[in-house]
Amino acid sequence: PLPHPVERALWQDFKTAIDAVFKQKELAVKDRNAQLSAGQKAREALIAQLHALGPDTPVTDIKRIVAEVTAEWRKSGDVAKDKSARLEAKYREAQDAVRQLLAGSAQRKWQSVCDALVTKMTICKELETADNATESAIAEITSRWTTLSASVSPWDQVLQSRFDRGTQQHNDGTQMASGGRKANAESFDDLLLKLELALGIASPASAEGARRTLKLLAMKNALEGRKSVAPTPPDLAKLCNDAFGWANITTDQSARLDAVISALRLAGPERLRNQA
């Protein structure tokens, strides 16, 4: 036992020390909670950045933002254990949405390329069939063509050559010639048949015999290729380039070419790069 004043003084010193310890602990907990809260807010902001991307966002911006968000996510700090799994799930969902957005953007771009192709071929056909067109009519056709100059496609060069050839022949007063760059080497029906086979679409009944012959020839070449060098698959991009540059085709041929373009729409740009 101690005298009461001494005991009270010692208890006060002890309580002050204990309170200091608990105060430090409380501050440490608050600091840790603040860090966890900051990490949570940072991750929520990064997820919001991904959700803010939309169909009108340029692809280059989407890829840049995704790269930045990915880097910041790793540095965003810890979050509370009961919040971590939920935030990770939301982050993965946002990433999946961006991947779908990029895929959709590529598809929309490809559809735009195909639309421009159809429009340019329509203008070329109009120019090729306008035998007695006036200068003002040719000028109007040229004006419509110029509005499409900003579009970019794998066939711009051959279509421009076809358009220039048609314009020049009108200026010279000569009749449009049939065919394209390979007019003397291959018929347009042969080109269409090869395109139909390459894209796996039907040929008209009148071409079935030629189609069977071409298939048998391909099988023969494949069998012979096993003995030496593997046969080269058809170059779809080159076949399309040759076909789209062809002038003055018949109505039936035009219908077959429309089916080829429709198949290209569905196949996507990867089909031109992957020939297998």
CSV table of C-alpha atoms in Angstrom, one decimal:
chain,number,residue,atom,x,y,z
A,1,PRO,CA,0.0,0.0,0.0
A,2,LEU,CA,1.1,3.5,-0.9
A,3,PRO,CA,0.0,6.8,0.4
A,4,HIS,CA,-3.1,8.0,-1.5
A,5,PRO,CA,-1.4,11.0,-3.1
A,6,VAL,CA,1.5,8.9,-4.4
A,7,GLU,CA,-0.8,6.1,-5.6
A,8,ARG,CA,-3.0,8.6,-7.4
A,9,ALA,CA,0.0,10.3,-9.1
A,10,LEU,CA,1.4,6.9,-10.2
A,11,TRP,CA,-2.0,5.8,-11.5
A,12,GLN,CA,-2.2,9.1,-13.5
A,13,ASP,CA,1.2,8.5,-15.0
A,14,PHE,CA,0.2,4.9,-15.8
A,15,LYS,CA,-3.1,6.0,-17.4
A,16,THR,CA,-1.4,8.7,-19.5
A,17,ALA,CA,1.1,6.1,-20.8
A,18,ILE,CA,-1.7,3.6,-21.6
A,19,ASP,CA,-3.8,6.3,-23.3
A,20,ALA,CA,-0.8,7.3,-25.4
A,21,VAL,CA,-0.4,3.7,-26.5
A,22,PHE,CA,-4.1,3.4,-27.5
A,23,LYS,CA,-3.9,6.8,-29.2
A,24,GLN,CA,-1.0,5.6,-31.3
A,25,LYS,CA,-2.9,2.5,-32.1
A,26,GLU,CA,-6.0,4.4,-33.0
A,27,LEU,CA,-4.0,6.8,-35.3
A,28,ALA,CA,-2.4,3.8,-36.9
A,29,VAL,CA,-5.8,2.2,-37.6
A,30,LYS,CA,-7.1,5.5,-39.0
A,31,ASP,CA,-4.0,5.9,-41.2
A,32,ARG,CA,-4.4,2.3,-42.4
A,33,ASN,CA,-8.1,2.8,-43.1
A,34,ALA,CA,-7.3,6.0,-44.9
A,35,GLN,CA,-4.8,4.1,-47.1
A,36,LEU,CA,-7.4,1.4,-47.8
A,37,SER,CA,-10.0,3.9,-48.6
A,38,ALA,CA,-7.7,5.8,-50.9
A,39,GLY,CA,-6.8,2.5,-52.7
A,40,GLN,CA,-10.5,1.7,-53.1
A,41,LYS,CA,-11.3,5.1,-54.5
A,42,ALA,CA,-8.4,4.9,-56.9
A,43,ARG,CA,-9.5,1.5,-58.2
A,44,GLU,CA,-13.1,2.7,-58.5
A,45,ALA,CA,-11.9,5.7,-60.5
A,46,LEU,CA,-9.9,3.5,-62.8
A,47,ILE,CA,-12.9,1.2,-63.4
A,48,ALA,CA,-15.0,4.3,-64.1
A,49,GLN,CA,-12.4,5.4,-66.7
A,50,LEU,CA,-12.9,2.1,-68.5
A,51,HIS,CA,-16.7,2.3,-68.3
A,52,ALA,CA,-16.5,5.9,-69.8
A,53,LEU,CA,-15.1,4.5,-73.1
A,54,GLY,CA,-17.7,4.2,-75.8
A,55,PRO,CA,-18.2,3.5,-79.5
A,56,ASP,CA,-17.2,7.1,-80.4
A,57,THR,CA,-13.9,6.8,-78.6
A,58,PRO,CA,-11.0,6.5,-81.1
A,59,VAL,CA,-9.3,3.1,-81.0
A,60,THR,CA,-5.9,4.7,-80.3
A,61,ASP,CA,-7.4,6.5,-77.3
A,62,ILE,CA,-9.0,3.3,-76.0
A,63,LYS,CA,-5.7,1.4,-76.2
A,64,ARG,CA,-3.8,4.2,-74.6
A,65,ILE,CA,-6.3,4.5,-71.7
A,66,VAL,CA,-6.4,0.8,-71.2
A,67,ALA,CA,-2.5,0.7,-70.9
A,68,GLU,CA,-2.6,3.6,-68.5
A,69,VAL,CA,-5.3,2.1,-66.3
A,70,THR,CA,-3.5,-1.3,-66.3
A,71,ALA,CA,-0.3,0.4,-65.1
A,72,GLU,CA,-2.2,2.5,-62.4
A,73,TRP,CA,-4.1,-0.5,-61.2
A,74,ARG,CA,-0.9,-2.2,-60.1
A,75,LYS,CA,0.1,1.0,-58.2
A,76,SER,CA,-3.3,1.8,-56.7
A,77,GLY,CA,-2.5,0.4,-53.3
A,78,ASP,CA,-4.2,-2.0,-51.0
A,79,VAL,CA,-8.0,-2.2,-50.3
A,80,ALA,CA,-10.0,-3.8,-47.5
A,81,LYS,CA,-10.2,-7.6,-47.9
A,82,ASP,CA,-14.0,-7.5,-48.0
A,83,LYS,CA,-13.8,-5.0,-50.9
A,84,SER,CA,-10.9,-6.5,-52.9
A,85,ALA,CA,-12.7,-9.4,-54.6
A,86,ARG,CA,-15.7,-7.2,-55.6
A,87,LEU,CA,-13.4,-4.6,-57.1
A,88,GLU,CA,-11.3,-7.2,-59.0
A,89,ALA,CA,-14.6,-8.6,-60.4
A,90,LYS,CA,-15.7,-5.2,-61.6
A,91,TYR,CA,-12.3,-4.5,-63.1
A,92,ARG,CA,-12.4,-7.7,-65.1
A,93,GLU,CA,-16.0,-6.9,-66.3
A,94,ALA,CA,-14.8,-3.5,-67.4
A,95,GLN,CA,-11.8,-5.0,-69.2
A,96,ASP,CA,-14.1,-7.5,-71.0
A,97,ALA,CA,-16.4,-4.6,-72.0
A,98,VAL,CA,-13.4,-2.7,-73.5
A,99,ARG,CA,-12.3,-5.8,-75.4
A,100,GLN,CA,-15.8,-6.2,-76.9
A,101,LEU,CA,-15.8,-2.5,-77.7
A,102,LEU,CA,-12.5,-2.8,-79.6
A,103,ALA,CA,-13.8,-5.8,-81.5
A,104,GLY,CA,-17.0,-3.9,-82.3
A,105,SER,CA,-14.9,-0.9,-83.4
A,106,ALA,CA,-12.8,-3.1,-85.8
A,107,GLN,CA,-16.0,-4.6,-87.2
A,108,ARG,CA,-17.6,-1.1,-87.7
A,109,LYS,CA,-14.4,0.0,-89.4
A,110,TRP,CA,-14.5,-3.0,-91.7
A,111,GLN,CA,-18.2,-2.4,-92.5
A,112,SER,CA,-17.3,1.2,-93.4
A,113,VAL,CA,-14.5,-0.1,-95.7
A,114,CYS,CA,-17.0,-2.5,-97.4
A,115,ASP,CA,-19.6,0.3,-97.7
A,116,ALA,CA,-17.0,2.5,-99.4
A,117,LEU,CA,-16.1,-0.4,-101.7
A,118,VAL,CA,-19.7,-0.8,-102.9
A,119,THR,CA,-20.1,2.9,-103.4
A,120,LYS,CA,-16.9,3.3,-105.4
A,121,MET,CA,-17.8,0.3,-107.6
A,122,THR,CA,-21.3,1.7,-108.2
A,123,ILE,CA,-19.7,5.0,-109.3
A,124,CYS,CA,-17.3,3.1,-111.6
A,125,LYS,CA,-20.1,1.1,-113.1
A,126,GLU,CA,-22.1,4.3,-113.6
A,127,LEU,CA,-19.2,5.9,-115.3
A,128,GLU,CA,-18.6,2.8,-117.5
A,129,THR,CA,-22.2,2.7,-118.7
A,130,ALA,CA,-22.7,6.4,-119.3
A,131,ASP,CA,-21.8,6.2,-123.0
A,132,ASN,CA,-23.3,9.6,-124.0
A,133,ALA,CA,-22.9,11.4,-120.7
A,134,THR,CA,-22.5,15.2,-120.8
A,135,GLU,CA,-19.6,17.0,-119.3
A,136,SER,CA,-21.7,18.1,-116.4
A,137,ALA,CA,-22.8,14.5,-115.7
A,138,ILE,CA,-19.2,13.4,-115.6
A,139,ALA,CA,-18.3,16.3,-113.4
A,140,GLU,CA,-21.1,15.3,-111.0
A,141,ILE,CA,-19.8,11.7,-110.9
A,142,THR,CA,-16.3,12.9,-110.3
A,143,SER,CA,-17.5,15.1,-107.5
A,144,ARG,CA,-19.1,12.1,-105.7
A,145,TRP,CA,-16.0,10.1,-106.2
A,146,THR,CA,-13.9,12.9,-104.6
A,147,THR,CA,-16.0,12.8,-101.5
A,148,LEU,CA,-14.9,9.2,-101.0
A,149,SER,CA,-11.2,10.0,-101.3
A,150,ALA,CA,-10.8,10.0,-97.5
A,151,SER,CA,-11.9,6.4,-97.2
A,152,VAL,CA,-9.1,3.8,-97.0
A,153,SER,CA,-9.4,0.2,-98.2
A,154,PRO,CA,-7.1,-2.5,-99.6
A,155,TRP,CA,-8.6,-1.8,-103.1
A,156,ASP,CA,-8.2,2.0,-103.3
A,157,GLN,CA,-5.4,1.8,-105.9
A,158,VAL,CA,-7.2,-0.6,-108.3
A,159,LEU,CA,-10.5,1.3,-108.0
A,160,GLN,CA,-8.8,4.6,-108.6
A,161,SER,CA,-7.1,3.1,-111.7
A,162,ARG,CA,-10.5,1.9,-112.9
A,163,PHE,CA,-12.1,5.2,-112.3
A,164,ASP,CA,-9.3,7.1,-114.0
A,165,ARG,CA,-9.5,4.8,-117.0
A,166,GLY,CA,-13.2,5.3,-117.3
A,167,THR,CA,-12.8,9.1,-117.0
A,168,GLN,CA,-10.0,9.1,-119.6
A,169,GLN,CA,-12.0,7.1,-122.1
A,170,HIS,CA,-15.0,9.5,-121.7
A,171,ASN,CA,-12.7,12.4,-122.3
A,172,ASP,CA,-11.2,10.7,-125.4
A,173,GLY,CA,-14.7,9.8,-126.7
A,174,THR,CA,-13.9,6.0,-126.8
A,175,GLN,CA,-16.1,3.2,-125.7
A,176,MET,CA,-15.3,1.5,-122.3
A,177,ALA,CA,-13.5,-1.7,-122.7
A,178,SER,CA,-14.3,-4.9,-120.8
A,179,GLY,CA,-12.0,-6.5,-118.4
A,180,GLY,CA,-9.3,-5.3,-115.9
A,181,ARG,CA,-5.6,-5.7,-115.5
A,182,LYS,CA,-5.8,-9.4,-116.2
A,183,ALA,CA,-8.3,-9.2,-119.1
A,184,ASN,CA,-6.1,-11.2,-121.5
A,185,ALA,CA,-5.0,-13.7,-118.9
A,186,GLU,CA,-8.2,-14.8,-117.2
A,187,SER,CA,-11.9,-14.5,-117.7
A,188,PHE,CA,-14.0,-12.8,-115.1
A,189,ASP,CA,-16.1,-16.0,-114.6
A,190,ASP,CA,-12.8,-17.8,-113.6
A,191,LEU,CA,-12.1,-15.1,-111.1
A,192,LEU,CA,-15.6,-15.3,-109.6
A,193,LEU,CA,-15.3,-19.1,-109.4
A,194,LYS,CA,-12.0,-18.9,-107.5
A,195,LEU,CA,-13.4,-16.3,-105.2
A,196,GLU,CA,-16.5,-18.4,-104.5
A,197,LEU,CA,-14.4,-21.4,-103.7
A,198,ALA,CA,-12.0,-19.4,-101.5
A,199,LEU,CA,-14.9,-17.9,-99.5
A,200,GLY,CA,-16.9,-21.1,-99.3
A,201,ILE,CA,-20.0,-19.6,-101.0
A,202,ALA,CA,-22.3,-21.2,-103.7
A,203,SER,CA,-21.7,-20.8,-107.4
A,204,PRO,CA,-24.6,-20.7,-109.9
A,205,ALA,CA,-25.7,-24.0,-111.5
A,206,SER,CA,-24.1,-23.0,-114.8
A,207,ALA,CA,-20.7,-22.9,-113.1
A,208,GLU,CA,-21.0,-26.2,-111.2
A,209,GLY,CA,-19.1,-28.1,-113.8
A,210,ALA,CA,-16.2,-25.7,-113.8
A,211,ARG,CA,-16.3,-25.6,-110.0
A,212,ARG,CA,-15.9,-29.4,-109.8
A,213,THR,CA,-13.0,-29.3,-112.3
A,214,LEU,CA,-11.3,-26.6,-110.3
A,215,LYS,CA,-11.7,-28.6,-107.1
A,216,LEU,CA,-10.3,-31.7,-108.7
A,217,LEU,CA,-7.4,-29.7,-110.0
A,218,ALA,CA,-6.8,-28.4,-106.5
A,219,MET,CA,-6.9,-31.9,-105.0
A,220,LYS,CA,-4.4,-33.1,-107.7
A,221,ASN,CA,-2.1,-30.2,-106.9
A,222,ALA,CA,-2.4,-30.9,-103.2
A,223,LEU,CA,-1.6,-34.6,-103.6
A,224,GLU,CA,1.4,-33.7,-105.8
A,225,GLY,CA,2.4,-31.1,-103.3
A,226,ARG,CA,2.7,-33.7,-100.5
A,227,LYS,CA,5.6,-35.2,-102.5
A,228,SER,CA,7.5,-32.0,-102.7
A,229,VAL,CA,6.5,-28.5,-101.6
A,230,ALA,CA,3.1,-27.9,-100.0
A,231,PRO,CA,0.7,-26.1,-102.4
A,232,THR,CA,0.1,-22.4,-101.9
A,233,PRO,CA,-3.4,-21.5,-100.9
A,234,PRO,CA,-5.4,-19.0,-103.0
A,235,ASP,CA,-4.4,-15.4,-102.5
A,236,LEU,CA,-7.8,-14.0,-101.6
A,237,ALA,CA,-6.6,-10.4,-101.4
A,238,LYS,CA,-5.2,-10.6,-105.0
A,239,LEU,CA,-8.3,-12.3,-106.3
A,240,CYS,CA,-10.4,-9.5,-104.9
A,241,ASN,CA,-8.1,-6.9,-106.3
A,242,ASP,CA,-8.3,-8.3,-109.7
A,243,ALA,CA,-12.1,-8.7,-109.6
A,244,PHE,CA,-12.8,-5.2,-108.3
A,245,GLY,CA,-10.8,-3.7,-111.1
A,246,TRP,CA,-12.8,-5.4,-113.8
A,247,ALA,CA,-15.0,-3.2,-116.0
A,248,ASN,CA,-18.3,-3.8,-117.8
A,249,ILE,CA,-19.5,-7.1,-116.3
A,250,THR,CA,-22.8,-8.7,-116.9
A,251,THR,CA,-25.9,-8.6,-114.6
A,252,ASP,CA,-25.3,-12.2,-113.6
A,253,GLN,CA,-21.6,-11.6,-112.9
A,254,SER,CA,-22.6,-8.5,-110.9
A,255,ALA,CA,-24.9,-10.6,-108.7
A,256,ARG,CA,-22.1,-13.1,-108.1
A,257,LEU,CA,-19.7,-10.3,-107.2
A,258,ASP,CA,-22.3,-8.8,-104.8
A,259,ALA,CA,-22.4,-12.2,-103.1
A,260,VAL,CA,-18.6,-12.2,-102.8
A,261,ILE,CA,-18.6,-8.8,-101.2
A,262,SER,CA,-21.3,-9.9,-98.7
A,263,ALA,CA,-19.1,-12.9,-97.8
A,264,LEU,CA,-16.2,-10.6,-97.3
A,265,ARG,CA,-18.3,-8.4,-95.0
A,266,LEU,CA,-19.0,-11.5,-92.8
A,267,ALA,CA,-15.5,-12.8,-93.0
A,268,GLY,CA,-13.8,-9.6,-91.8
A,269,PRO,CA,-10.4,-8.2,-92.7
A,270,GLU,CA,-8.6,-11.1,-91.0
A,271,ARG,CA,-9.8,-13.4,-93.8
A,272,LEU,CA,-7.7,-11.4,-96.3
A,273,ARG,CA,-4.6,-11.8,-94.2
A,274,ASN,CA,-5.1,-15.4,-93.2
A,275,GLN,CA,-5.3,-17.4,-96.4
A,276,ALA,CA,-5.5,-20.9,-94.8
